[in-house]
mmCIF file of C-alpha atoms in Angstrom:
data_model
loop_
_atom_site.group_PDB
_atom_site.id
_atom_site.type_symbol
_atom_site.label_atom_id
_atom_site.label_comp_id
_atom_site.label_asym_id
_atom_site.label_seq_id
_atom_site.Cartn_x
_atom_site.Cartn_y
_atom_site.Cartn_z
ATOM 1 C CA UNK A 1 16.378 -0.991 7.765
ATOM 2 C CA UNK A 2 17.606 -3.972 9.797
ATOM 3 C CA UNK A 3 16.682 -6.242 6.880
ATOM 4 C CA UNK A 4 19.397 -4.579 4.767
ATOM 5 C CA UNK A 5 21.924 -7.009 3.346
ATOM 6 C CA UNK A 6 25.369 -6.924 4.950
ATOM 7 C CA UNK A 7 27.102 -6.390 1.625
ATOM 8 C CA UNK A 8 25.308 -3.024 1.457
ATOM 9 C CA UNK A 9 26.680 -2.129 4.910
ATOM 10 C CA UNK A 10 30.176 -1.437 3.500
ATOM 11 C CA UNK A 11 31.692 -4.636 4.867
ATOM 12 C CA UNK A 12 34.427 -6.259 2.825
ATOM 13 C CA UNK A 13 33.444 -8.971 0.359
ATOM 14 C CA UNK A 14 35.635 -11.463 2.224
ATOM 15 C CA UNK A 15 33.854 -10.708 5.513
ATOM 16 C CA UNK A 16 30.413 -11.001 3.893
ATOM 17 C CA UNK A 17 31.317 -14.365 2.403
ATOM 18 C CA UNK A 18 32.633 -15.592 5.762
ATOM 19 C CA UNK A 19 29.448 -14.521 7.551
ATOM 20 C CA UNK A 20 27.217 -16.052 4.881
ATOM 21 C CA UNK A 21 28.734 -19.464 5.671
ATOM 22 C CA UNK A 22 27.080 -19.085 9.089
ATOM 23 C CA UNK A 23 23.766 -17.972 7.465
ATOM 24 C CA UNK A 24 24.354 -14.376 8.562
ATOM 25 C CA UNK A 25 23.388 -12.188 5.626
ATOM 26 C CA UNK A 26 21.420 -9.229 7.036
ATOM 27 C CA UNK A 27 22.201 -6.445 9.463
ATOM 28 C CA UNK A 28 19.557 -7.775 11.831
ATOM 29 C CA UNK A 29 21.127 -11.230 11.981
ATOM 30 C CA UNK A 30 24.533 -9.660 12.603
ATOM 31 C CA UNK A 31 23.355 -7.290 15.353
ATOM 32 C CA UNK A 32 21.451 -10.019 17.210
ATOM 33 C CA UNK A 33 24.693 -11.879 17.997
ATOM 34 C CA UNK A 34 26.709 -11.285 21.146
ATOM 35 C CA UNK A 35 30.273 -9.961 21.040
ATOM 36 C CA UNK A 36 31.676 -13.416 21.774
ATOM 37 C CA UNK A 37 29.624 -14.986 18.983
ATOM 38 C CA UNK A 38 30.740 -12.283 16.549
ATOM 39 C CA UNK A 39 34.376 -12.819 17.498
ATOM 40 C CA UNK A 40 33.952 -16.518 16.743
ATOM 41 C CA UNK A 41 32.252 -16.167 13.337
ATOM 42 C CA UNK A 42 34.362 -13.217 12.115
ATOM 43 C CA UNK A 43 37.713 -14.317 13.494
ATOM 44 C CA UNK A 44 38.317 -10.735 14.626
ATOM 45 C CA UNK A 45 39.524 -9.290 17.921
ATOM 46 C CA UNK A 46 37.230 -7.687 20.495
ATOM 47 C CA UNK A 47 38.043 -4.155 19.305
ATOM 48 C CA UNK A 48 37.678 -5.042 15.607
ATOM 49 C CA UNK A 49 34.275 -6.562 16.294
ATOM 50 C CA UNK A 50 33.210 -3.374 18.057
ATOM 51 C CA UNK A 51 34.177 -1.402 14.959
ATOM 52 C CA UNK A 52 32.142 -3.784 12.783
ATOM 53 C CA UNK A 53 29.152 -3.333 15.101
ATOM 54 C CA UNK A 54 29.353 0.446 14.760
ATOM 55 C CA UNK A 55 29.638 0.237 10.971
ATOM 56 C CA UNK A 56 26.655 -2.118 10.624
ATOM 57 C CA UNK A 57 24.562 -0.077 13.075
ATOM 58 C CA UNK A 58 25.206 3.133 11.150
ATOM 59 C CA UNK A 59 24.407 1.412 7.856
ATOM 60 C CA UNK A 60 20.960 0.236 8.953
ATOM 61 C CA UNK A 61 19.974 3.246 11.062
ATOM 62 C CA UNK A 62 17.666 5.784 9.375
ATOM 63 C CA UNK A 63 19.554 8.864 8.277
ATOM 64 C CA UNK A 64 18.579 12.152 9.894
ATOM 65 C CA UNK A 65 17.453 14.918 7.566
ATOM 66 C CA UNK A 66 15.976 18.344 8.082
ATOM 67 C CA UNK A 67 12.624 19.435 6.722
ATOM 68 C CA UNK A 68 14.491 21.827 4.426
ATOM 69 C CA UNK A 69 16.571 19.001 2.949
ATOM 70 C CA UNK A 70 13.420 16.947 2.395
ATOM 71 C CA UNK A 71 11.756 19.855 0.615
ATOM 72 C CA UNK A 72 14.789 20.455 -1.596
ATOM 73 C CA UNK A 73 14.987 16.775 -2.561
ATOM 74 C CA UNK A 74 11.342 16.615 -3.556
ATOM 75 C CA UNK A 75 11.268 19.941 -5.367
ATOM 76 C CA UNK A 76 14.516 19.213 -7.190
ATOM 77 C CA UNK A 77 13.278 15.875 -8.513
ATOM 78 C CA UNK A 78 9.445 15.715 -8.429
ATOM 79 C CA UNK A 79 9.416 12.323 -10.174
ATOM 80 C CA UNK A 80 11.124 10.786 -7.132
ATOM 81 C CA UNK A 81 8.431 12.117 -4.804
ATOM 82 C CA UNK A 82 5.208 10.904 -6.455
ATOM 83 C CA UNK A 83 3.816 8.459 -8.984
ATOM 84 C CA UNK A 84 1.184 10.259 -11.019
ATOM 85 C CA UNK A 85 -2.142 8.411 -11.264
ATOM 86 C CA UNK A 86 -3.060 10.453 -14.409
ATOM 87 C CA UNK A 87 -6.336 11.179 -12.578
ATOM 88 C CA UNK A 88 -5.608 14.888 -12.549
ATOM 89 C CA UNK A 89 -8.018 15.985 -9.811
ATOM 90 C CA UNK A 90 -6.786 13.207 -7.527
ATOM 91 C CA UNK A 91 -3.141 14.039 -8.287
ATOM 92 C CA UNK A 92 -3.784 17.679 -7.456
ATOM 93 C CA UNK A 93 -5.329 16.796 -4.063
ATOM 94 C CA UNK A 94 -2.428 14.420 -3.276
ATOM 95 C CA UNK A 95 0.138 17.080 -4.330
ATOM 96 C CA UNK A 96 1.396 15.003 -7.228
ATOM 97 C CA UNK A 97 0.005 11.490 -6.978
ATOM 98 C CA UNK A 98 0.754 8.344 -5.000
ATOM 99 C CA UNK A 99 3.624 9.277 -2.641
ATOM 100 C CA UNK A 100 6.984 7.543 -2.948
ATOM 101 C CA UNK A 101 8.729 6.366 0.190
ATOM 102 C CA UNK A 102 5.533 5.349 1.987
ATOM 103 C CA UNK A 103 2.678 2.816 2.074
ATOM 104 C CA UNK A 104 -0.605 3.494 0.271
ATOM 105 C CA UNK A 105 -3.669 1.329 0.904
ATOM 106 C CA UNK A 106 -6.531 0.886 -1.552
ATOM 107 C CA UNK A 107 -9.585 -0.684 0.038
ATOM 108 C CA UNK A 108 -13.121 -1.384 -1.187
ATOM 109 C CA UNK A 109 -16.005 -3.848 -1.349
ATOM 110 C CA UNK A 110 -15.687 -6.502 -4.078
ATOM 111 C CA UNK A 111 -15.891 -5.311 -7.677
ATOM 112 C CA UNK A 112 -15.091 -1.621 -7.201
ATOM 113 C CA UNK A 113 -11.788 -1.736 -9.077
ATOM 114 C CA UNK A 114 -8.913 -2.328 -6.632
ATOM 115 C CA UNK A 115 -7.099 -4.671 -9.012
ATOM 116 C CA UNK A 116 -7.945 -2.445 -11.994
ATOM 117 C CA UNK A 117 -6.346 0.493 -10.167
ATOM 118 C CA UNK A 118 -3.250 -1.599 -9.361
ATOM 119 C CA UNK A 119 -2.871 -2.757 -12.966
ATOM 120 C CA UNK A 120 -3.188 0.847 -14.140
ATOM 121 C CA UNK A 121 -0.498 1.988 -11.689
ATOM 122 C CA UNK A 122 1.748 -0.839 -12.929
ATOM 123 C CA UNK A 123 1.546 0.558 -16.456
ATOM 124 C CA UNK A 124 2.194 4.093 -15.223
ATOM 125 C CA UNK A 125 5.319 3.114 -13.271
ATOM 126 C CA UNK A 126 6.961 1.722 -16.423
ATOM 127 C CA UNK A 127 6.455 4.945 -18.392
ATOM 128 C CA UNK A 128 9.325 7.405 -18.992
ATOM 129 C CA UNK A 129 9.758 10.161 -16.430
ATOM 130 C CA UNK A 130 8.830 12.712 -19.110
ATOM 131 C CA UNK A 131 5.336 11.140 -19.195
ATOM 132 C CA UNK A 132 4.923 11.175 -15.421
ATOM 133 C CA UNK A 133 6.115 7.603 -14.920
ATOM 134 C CA UNK A 134 9.025 6.231 -12.907
ATOM 135 C CA UNK A 135 10.855 4.517 -15.799
ATOM 136 C CA UNK A 136 11.327 1.320 -13.826
ATOM 137 C CA UNK A 137 10.118 -2.189 -13.146
ATOM 138 C CA UNK A 138 7.218 -3.344 -10.973
ATOM 139 C CA UNK A 139 6.957 -6.196 -8.485
ATOM 140 C CA UNK A 140 3.351 -7.356 -8.302
ATOM 141 C CA UNK A 141 2.517 -9.871 -5.547
ATOM 142 C CA UNK A 142 -0.857 -11.420 -6.376
ATOM 143 C CA UNK A 143 -2.533 -13.356 -3.552
ATOM 144 C CA UNK A 144 -5.939 -13.753 -5.229
ATOM 145 C CA UNK A 145 -4.931 -14.838 -8.759
ATOM 146 C CA UNK A 146 -6.712 -11.711 -10.001
ATOM 147 C CA UNK A 147 -3.964 -10.222 -12.189
ATOM 148 C CA UNK A 148 -4.633 -10.327 -15.943
ATOM 149 C CA UNK A 149 -1.864 -9.840 -18.505
ATOM 150 C CA UNK A 150 -4.494 -9.313 -21.211
ATOM 151 C CA UNK A 151 -6.087 -6.522 -19.183
ATOM 152 C CA UNK A 152 -2.661 -4.964 -18.624
ATOM 153 C CA UNK A 153 -1.979 -4.810 -22.358
ATOM 154 C CA UNK A 154 -5.469 -3.541 -23.150
ATOM 155 C CA UNK A 155 -5.220 -0.786 -20.553
ATOM 156 C CA UNK A 156 -1.789 0.366 -21.746
ATOM 157 C CA UNK A 157 -2.863 0.440 -25.399
ATOM 158 C CA UNK A 158 -6.098 2.324 -24.686
ATOM 159 C CA UNK A 159 -4.698 4.800 -22.155
ATOM 160 C CA UNK A 160 -1.535 5.701 -24.059
ATOM 161 C CA UNK A 161 -2.173 4.842 -27.734
ATOM 162 C CA UNK A 162 0.426 7.318 -29.000
ATOM 163 C CA UNK A 163 3.195 5.804 -26.863
ATOM 164 C CA UNK A 164 2.279 2.108 -27.082
ATOM 165 C CA UNK A 165 1.847 2.255 -30.843
ATOM 166 C CA UNK A 166 3.632 -1.042 -31.563
ATOM 167 C CA UNK A 167 3.462 -4.572 -30.207
ATOM 168 C CA UNK A 168 7.154 -4.345 -29.392
ATOM 169 C CA UNK A 169 6.595 -1.491 -26.926
ATOM 170 C CA UNK A 170 3.724 -3.350 -25.299
ATOM 171 C CA UNK A 171 5.827 -6.491 -24.904
ATOM 172 C CA UNK A 172 8.708 -4.448 -23.499
ATOM 173 C CA UNK A 173 6.339 -2.996 -20.906
ATOM 174 C CA UNK A 174 5.098 -6.439 -19.866
ATOM 175 C CA UNK A 175 8.689 -7.630 -19.331
ATOM 176 C CA UNK A 176 9.103 -4.887 -16.712
ATOM 177 C CA UNK A 177 6.276 -6.230 -14.529
ATOM 178 C CA UNK A 178 7.351 -9.177 -12.404
ATOM 179 C CA UNK A 179 4.394 -11.169 -11.079
ATOM 180 C CA UNK A 180 4.496 -13.474 -8.056
ATOM 181 C CA UNK A 181 1.532 -15.554 -6.913
ATOM 182 C CA UNK A 182 1.815 -16.055 -3.167
ATOM 183 C CA UNK A 183 -1.156 -17.756 -1.499
ATOM 184 C CA UNK A 184 -0.068 -18.035 2.149
ATOM 185 C CA UNK A 185 1.078 -15.606 4.820
ATOM 186 C CA UNK A 186 4.403 -17.435 5.115
ATOM 187 C CA UNK A 187 5.148 -17.179 1.388
ATOM 188 C CA UNK A 188 4.083 -13.514 1.282
ATOM 189 C CA UNK A 189 6.362 -12.626 4.198
ATOM 190 C CA UNK A 190 9.242 -14.629 2.707
ATOM 191 C CA UNK A 191 8.794 -12.796 -0.589
ATOM 192 C CA UNK A 192 8.730 -9.411 1.159
ATOM 193 C CA UNK A 193 11.922 -10.239 3.070
ATOM 194 C CA UNK A 194 13.737 -11.070 -0.193
ATOM 195 C CA UNK A 195 12.689 -7.977 -2.145
ATOM 196 C CA UNK A 196 15.778 -5.865 -1.476
ATOM 197 C CA UNK A 197 18.022 -7.677 -3.952
ATOM 198 C CA UNK A 198 15.314 -7.660 -6.624
ATOM 199 C CA UNK A 199 14.702 -3.953 -6.222
ATOM 200 C CA UNK A 200 18.369 -3.307 -6.942
ATOM 201 C CA UNK A 201 18.927 -5.859 -9.703
ATOM 202 C CA UNK A 202 15.688 -5.211 -11.590
ATOM 203 C CA UNK A 203 15.531 -1.438 -10.961
ATOM 204 C CA UNK A 204 12.126 -1.755 -9.346
ATOM 205 C CA UNK A 205 10.197 1.493 -8.886
ATOM 206 C CA UNK A 206 6.863 0.168 -7.575
ATOM 207 C CA UNK A 207 5.752 -2.674 -5.282
ATOM 208 C CA UNK A 208 2.124 -3.868 -5.244
ATOM 209 C CA UNK A 209 0.557 -6.480 -2.964
ATOM 210 C CA UNK A 210 -2.974 -7.409 -4.048
ATOM 211 C CA UNK A 211 -4.208 -8.202 -1.470
ATOM 212 C CA UNK A 212 -2.854 -8.423 2.049
ATOM 213 C CA UNK A 213 -6.277 -9.145 3.531
ATOM 214 C CA UNK A 214 -6.852 -12.194 1.354
ATOM 215 C CA UNK A 215 -4.158 -14.346 2.957
ATOM 216 C CA UNK A 216 -4.672 -12.932 6.456
ATOM 217 C CA UNK A 217 -8.381 -13.701 6.545
ATOM 218 C CA UNK A 218 -7.839 -17.250 5.288
ATOM 219 C CA UNK A 219 -5.232 -18.152 7.906
ATOM 220 C CA UNK A 220 -6.143 -16.171 11.033
ATOM 221 C CA UNK A 221 -9.545 -16.678 12.617
ATOM 222 C CA UNK A 222 -9.469 -13.979 15.300
ATOM 223 C CA UNK A 223 -12.123 -15.838 17.319
ATOM 224 C CA UNK A 224 -9.529 -18.491 18.157
ATOM 225 C CA UNK A 225 -7.212 -17.830 21.084
ATOM 226 C CA UNK A 226 -3.789 -16.557 20.074
ATOM 227 C CA UNK A 227 -4.656 -15.889 16.441
ATOM 228 C CA UNK A 228 -5.078 -12.153 16.927
ATOM 229 C CA UNK A 229 -1.557 -11.848 18.350
ATOM 230 C CA UNK A 230 -0.114 -13.952 15.525
ATOM 231 C CA UNK A 231 -1.955 -11.876 12.937
ATOM 232 C CA UNK A 232 -0.683 -8.630 14.462
ATOM 233 C CA UNK A 233 2.861 -10.011 14.472
ATOM 234 C CA UNK A 234 2.629 -10.946 10.785
ATOM 235 C CA UNK A 235 1.216 -7.547 9.817
ATOM 236 C CA UNK A 236 3.766 -5.674 11.911
ATOM 237 C CA UNK A 237 6.724 -7.539 10.398
ATOM 238 C CA UNK A 238 5.449 -7.180 6.848
ATOM 239 C CA UNK A 239 4.579 -3.505 7.168
ATOM 240 C CA UNK A 240 7.894 -2.722 8.850
ATOM 241 C CA UNK A 241 9.955 -4.290 6.046
ATOM 242 C CA UNK A 242 7.826 -2.695 3.327
ATOM 243 C CA UNK A 243 8.088 0.732 4.912
ATOM 244 C CA UNK A 244 11.869 0.403 5.191
ATOM 245 C CA UNK A 245 12.123 -0.625 1.533
ATOM 246 C CA UNK A 246 9.880 2.263 0.485
ATOM 247 C CA UNK A 247 11.996 4.779 2.399
ATOM 248 C CA UNK A 248 15.368 3.259 1.501
ATOM 249 C CA UNK A 249 14.703 3.222 -2.253
ATOM 250 C CA UNK A 250 12.160 6.085 -2.386
ATOM 251 C CA UNK A 251 9.519 4.003 -4.133
ATOM 252 C CA UNK A 252 5.751 3.758 -3.598
ATOM 253 C CA UNK A 253 4.292 0.605 -2.076
ATOM 254 C CA UNK A 254 0.629 -0.119 -2.906
ATOM 255 C CA UNK A 255 -1.386 -2.539 -0.768
ATOM 256 C CA UNK A 256 -4.990 -3.526 -1.286
ATOM 257 C CA UNK A 257 -7.374 -4.353 1.528
ATOM 258 C CA UNK A 258 -10.873 -5.803 1.571
ATOM 259 C CA UNK A 259 -14.153 -4.632 3.034
ATOM 260 C CA UNK A 260 -16.356 -7.379 4.420
ATOM 261 C CA UNK A 261 -19.827 -7.571 5.947
ATOM 262 C CA UNK A 262 -20.407 -8.569 9.581
ATOM 263 C CA UNK A 263 -24.008 -9.298 10.558
ATOM 264 C CA UNK A 264 -25.676 -8.821 13.932
ATOM 265 C CA UNK A 265 -29.154 -9.395 15.299
ATOM 266 C CA UNK A 266 -30.714 -5.987 14.631
ATOM 267 C CA UNK A 267 -33.463 -6.164 11.958
ATOM 268 C CA UNK A 268 -34.146 -3.941 8.999
ATOM 269 C CA UNK A 269 -31.076 -1.718 8.839
ATOM 270 C CA UNK A 270 -28.741 -1.675 5.840
ATOM 271 C CA UNK A 271 -25.175 -2.902 6.206
ATOM 272 C CA UNK A 272 -23.316 0.182 5.073
ATOM 273 C CA UNK A 273 -20.632 1.026 7.620
ATOM 274 C CA UNK A 274 -16.935 0.790 6.973
ATOM 275 C CA UNK A 275 -14.119 1.116 9.426
ATOM 276 C CA UNK A 276 -10.843 1.746 7.641
ATOM 277 C CA UNK A 277 -9.134 0.864 10.904
ATOM 278 C CA UNK A 278 -10.505 -2.331 12.362
ATOM 279 C CA UNK A 279 -13.049 -5.060 11.748
ATOM 280 C CA UNK A 280 -13.110 -5.849 15.458
ATOM 281 C CA UNK A 281 -14.278 -2.402 16.511
ATOM 282 C CA UNK A 282 -17.613 -2.962 14.752
ATOM 283 C CA UNK A 283 -17.938 -6.705 15.202
ATOM 284 C CA UNK A 284 -21.168 -6.306 17.132
ATOM 285 C CA UNK A 285 -22.756 -3.945 14.641
ATOM 286 C CA UNK A 286 -22.080 -0.712 16.508
ATOM 287 C CA UNK A 287 -22.502 2.368 14.379
ATOM 288 C CA UNK A 288 -21.001 5.835 14.700
ATOM 289 C CA UNK A 289 -23.949 6.985 16.753
ATOM 290 C CA UNK A 290 -23.739 3.956 19.048
ATOM 291 C CA UNK A 291 -26.935 2.302 17.760
ATOM 292 C CA UNK A 292 -26.951 -1.382 16.811
ATOM 293 C CA UNK A 293 -27.205 -2.084 13.094
ATOM 294 C CA UNK A 294 -28.085 -5.286 11.297
ATOM 295 C CA UNK A 295 -24.587 -5.425 9.946
ATOM 296 C CA UNK A 296 -21.540 -3.451 9.045
ATOM 297 C CA UNK A 297 -19.067 -3.420 6.216
ATOM 298 C CA UNK A 298 -15.568 -3.377 7.657
ATOM 299 C CA UNK A 299 -11.988 -3.408 6.519
ATOM 300 C CA UNK A 300 -10.477 -6.825 7.058
ATOM 301 C CA UNK A 301 -7.347 -5.775 8.983
ATOM 302 C CA UNK A 302 -6.888 -4.209 12.395
ATOM 303 C CA UNK A 303 -5.470 -1.162 14.153
ATOM 304 C CA UNK A 304 -1.892 -2.394 13.777
ATOM 305 C CA UNK A 305 -2.275 -2.265 10.027
ATOM 306 C CA UNK A 306 -4.253 0.975 10.039
ATOM 307 C CA UNK A 307 -1.426 2.858 11.710
ATOM 308 C CA UNK A 308 1.141 1.343 9.347
ATOM 309 C CA UNK A 309 -0.278 2.772 6.122
ATOM 310 C CA UNK A 310 0.381 6.428 5.329
ATOM 311 C CA UNK A 311 -2.322 7.026 2.713
ATOM 312 C CA UNK A 312 -5.691 5.301 2.391
ATOM 313 C CA UNK A 313 -7.971 5.432 -0.647
ATOM 314 C CA UNK A 314 -11.450 3.888 -0.409
ATOM 315 C CA UNK A 315 -13.343 2.820 -3.529
ATOM 316 C CA UNK A 316 -17.095 2.345 -3.227
ATOM 317 C CA UNK A 317 -20.246 1.878 -5.256
ATOM 318 C CA UNK A 318 -22.388 4.898 -6.144
ATOM 319 C CA UNK A 319 -24.721 3.958 -8.970
ATOM 320 C CA UNK A 320 -24.244 1.877 -12.081
ATOM 321 C CA UNK A 321 -21.775 2.365 -13.663
ATOM 322 C CA UNK A 322 -20.408 5.230 -11.533
ATOM 323 C CA UNK A 323 -18.335 4.580 -8.429
ATOM 324 C CA UNK A 324 -16.775 6.864 -5.856
ATOM 325 C CA UNK A 325 -13.178 7.273 -4.694
ATOM 326 C CA UNK A 326 -12.490 8.688 -1.230
ATOM 327 C CA UNK A 327 -9.185 10.046 0.066
ATOM 328 C CA UNK A 328 -9.800 8.839 3.620
ATOM 329 C CA UNK A 329 -6.311 9.254 5.078
ATOM 330 C CA UNK A 330 -3.358 11.284 3.869
ATOM 331 C CA UNK A 331 -0.539 13.293 5.480
ATOM 332 C CA UNK A 332 -0.892 16.007 2.805
ATOM 333 C CA UNK A 333 -4.474 15.912 1.508
ATOM 334 C CA UNK A 334 -7.863 16.786 3.025
ATOM 335 C CA UNK A 335 -10.723 14.299 3.004
ATOM 336 C CA UNK A 336 -11.960 14.327 -0.597
ATOM 337 C CA UNK A 337 -14.268 12.362 -2.890
ATOM 338 C CA UNK A 338 -14.296 11.782 -6.649
ATOM 339 C CA UNK A 339 -16.620 9.953 -9.018
ATOM 340 C CA UNK A 340 -15.121 7.521 -11.529
ATOM 341 C CA UNK A 341 -15.982 4.818 -14.011
ATOM 342 C CA UNK A 342 -13.957 1.810 -15.119
ATOM 343 C CA UNK A 343 -13.266 1.905 -18.856
ATOM 344 C CA UNK A 344 -11.034 -0.088 -21.190
ATOM 345 C CA UNK A 345 -8.325 2.471 -20.426
ATOM 346 C CA UNK A 346 -8.679 1.994 -16.660
ATOM 347 C CA UNK A 347 -10.164 4.354 -14.091
ATOM 348 C CA UNK A 348 -11.604 7.591 -15.499
ATOM 349 C CA UNK A 349 -12.742 10.441 -13.246
ATOM 350 C CA UNK A 350 -16.156 11.977 -13.852
ATOM 351 C CA UNK A 351 -15.434 15.558 -12.806
ATOM 352 C CA UNK A 352 -18.670 16.931 -14.246
ATOM 353 C CA UNK A 353 -20.974 14.924 -11.982
ATOM 354 C CA UNK A 354 -23.065 16.969 -9.575
ATOM 355 C CA UNK A 355 -21.747 16.413 -6.050
ATOM 356 C CA UNK A 356 -23.793 19.039 -4.200
ATOM 357 C CA UNK A 357 -26.376 16.670 -2.692
ATOM 358 C CA UNK A 358 -23.994 14.743 -0.464
ATOM 359 C CA UNK A 359 -23.626 15.592 3.212
ATOM 360 C CA UNK A 360 -20.758 14.337 5.306
ATOM 361 C CA UNK A 361 -21.686 13.232 8.807
ATOM 362 C CA UNK A 362 -19.082 11.935 11.226
ATOM 363 C CA UNK A 363 -15.568 12.675 12.366
ATOM 364 C CA UNK A 364 -12.083 12.168 11.006
ATOM 365 C CA UNK A 365 -12.381 9.190 8.601
ATOM 366 C CA UNK A 366 -8.848 8.096 9.435
ATOM 367 C CA UNK A 367 -9.926 7.488 13.023
ATOM 368 C CA UNK A 368 -13.634 6.668 12.999
ATOM 369 C CA UNK A 369 -16.042 4.458 11.047
ATOM 370 C CA UNK A 370 -17.393 6.140 7.930
ATOM 371 C CA UNK A 371 -20.372 5.286 5.789
ATOM 372 C CA UNK A 372 -19.837 3.707 2.386
ATOM 373 C CA UNK A 373 -22.001 1.762 0.005
ATOM 374 C CA UNK A 374 -21.528 -1.991 0.076
ATOM 375 C CA UNK A 375 -23.516 -2.524 -3.121
ATOM 376 C CA UNK A 376 -24.830 -0.548 -6.067
ATOM 377 C CA UNK A 377 -28.189 0.998 -5.168
ATOM 378 C CA UNK A 378 -30.681 2.501 -7.564
ATOM 379 C CA UNK A 379 -32.541 4.634 -5.067
ATOM 380 C CA UNK A 380 -30.901 7.766 -3.728
ATOM 381 C CA UNK A 381 -32.713 7.958 -0.401
ATOM 382 C CA UNK A 382 -29.500 7.130 1.471
ATOM 383 C CA UNK A 383 -27.245 9.611 -0.309
ATOM 384 C CA UNK A 384 -26.939 11.599 2.898
ATOM 385 C CA UNK A 385 -24.667 8.854 4.201
ATOM 386 C CA UNK A 386 -21.967 9.773 1.707
ATOM 387 C CA UNK A 387 -19.294 12.441 2.237
ATOM 388 C CA UNK A 388 -19.450 15.898 0.755
ATOM 389 C CA UNK A 389 -16.924 17.494 -1.557
ATOM 390 C CA UNK A 390 -18.337 20.993 -1.179
ATOM 391 C CA UNK A 391 -16.419 21.757 2.009
ATOM 392 C CA UNK A 392 -19.495 21.314 4.249
ATOM 393 C CA UNK A 393 -18.892 19.447 7.490
ATOM 394 C CA UNK A 394 -21.108 18.697 10.401
ATOM 395 C CA UNK A 395 -20.684 20.124 13.846
ATOM 396 C CA UNK A 396 -18.762 16.987 14.838
ATOM 397 C CA UNK A 397 -15.881 17.637 12.433
ATOM 398 C CA UNK A 398 -14.390 20.770 13.934
ATOM 399 C CA UNK A 399 -11.401 18.959 15.433
ATOM 400 C CA UNK A 400 -10.020 17.275 12.296
#
């Protein structure tokens, strides 16, 4: 909230213009100054400056609301609470879809469909509210040069042929998606800090960053002294601003993360562990049971980031061409799994697939490493490593 522009803090236009001449444009920059400094730049008396401080503080402080008021707001306008994924079983588990006002992370090994999912959500956000969309624009920050306008058009035309029945409608949809290619941490953070004005002027209803891990891994080698602290600072600042924007404008923010393989000296054991929390926790190949593995597949960001995201979806390989989607962390949904394929129309759930042979072993996936596939395997001898959707849990899961 401190990143809010001063002109949205109910200060007069004349005062905002005066402060901008001193490069003071946000509530944070204003509140960081001493009383004497504020008296100098505003030209106001001591008591007038105190009044300005109170006004700016109230403007950027989160507003208190009761649980009843929150429930009324969401029930009165369901479209402002969730963005439907049109994957009906997933929407039902998530109580409506991707939640607005919070951060949702999509993480997976390479090639499982993170970008495909993001492109599909971009189309959905532009749809009218009557079709489950948000009837707004999208800001898409692409750090891997993976976005495809051709794929966007193909997906929209195939998924909603009755609505996108003319080239004009397709072109109108593409004009609502604003793409930025940011290839460094500095440029990503600068873009995030400037999003407030764009959200207002362009009527943005969805923010996507694909992916956060890409720039972080390139610039921060955590083996070097000081890099871990710098990385945590970057992630904390970015997540804080994004969460404030999500809450302030009641929009969903989608962030993609990567899963990478770390090898250790143990022979003959498959690399098939993922920690949605931290790549450092498994850097020596430690598994859930404490045994050393030959490697582990880990999310590329750390605990700071893990606690920042509200909802985490993990995409993983199952068998060709079927993949699996896991709801690994959610404030409203239980741990759940779904099978899907990637079609011309985007992600398509395979609800008919038999899921009775999978046994979940472990603890709360939001807190502990969980097993996922790092590559497509033809044999099914390791299926026991995958979670169950039948409600069965092991004796270690009683305290979820």
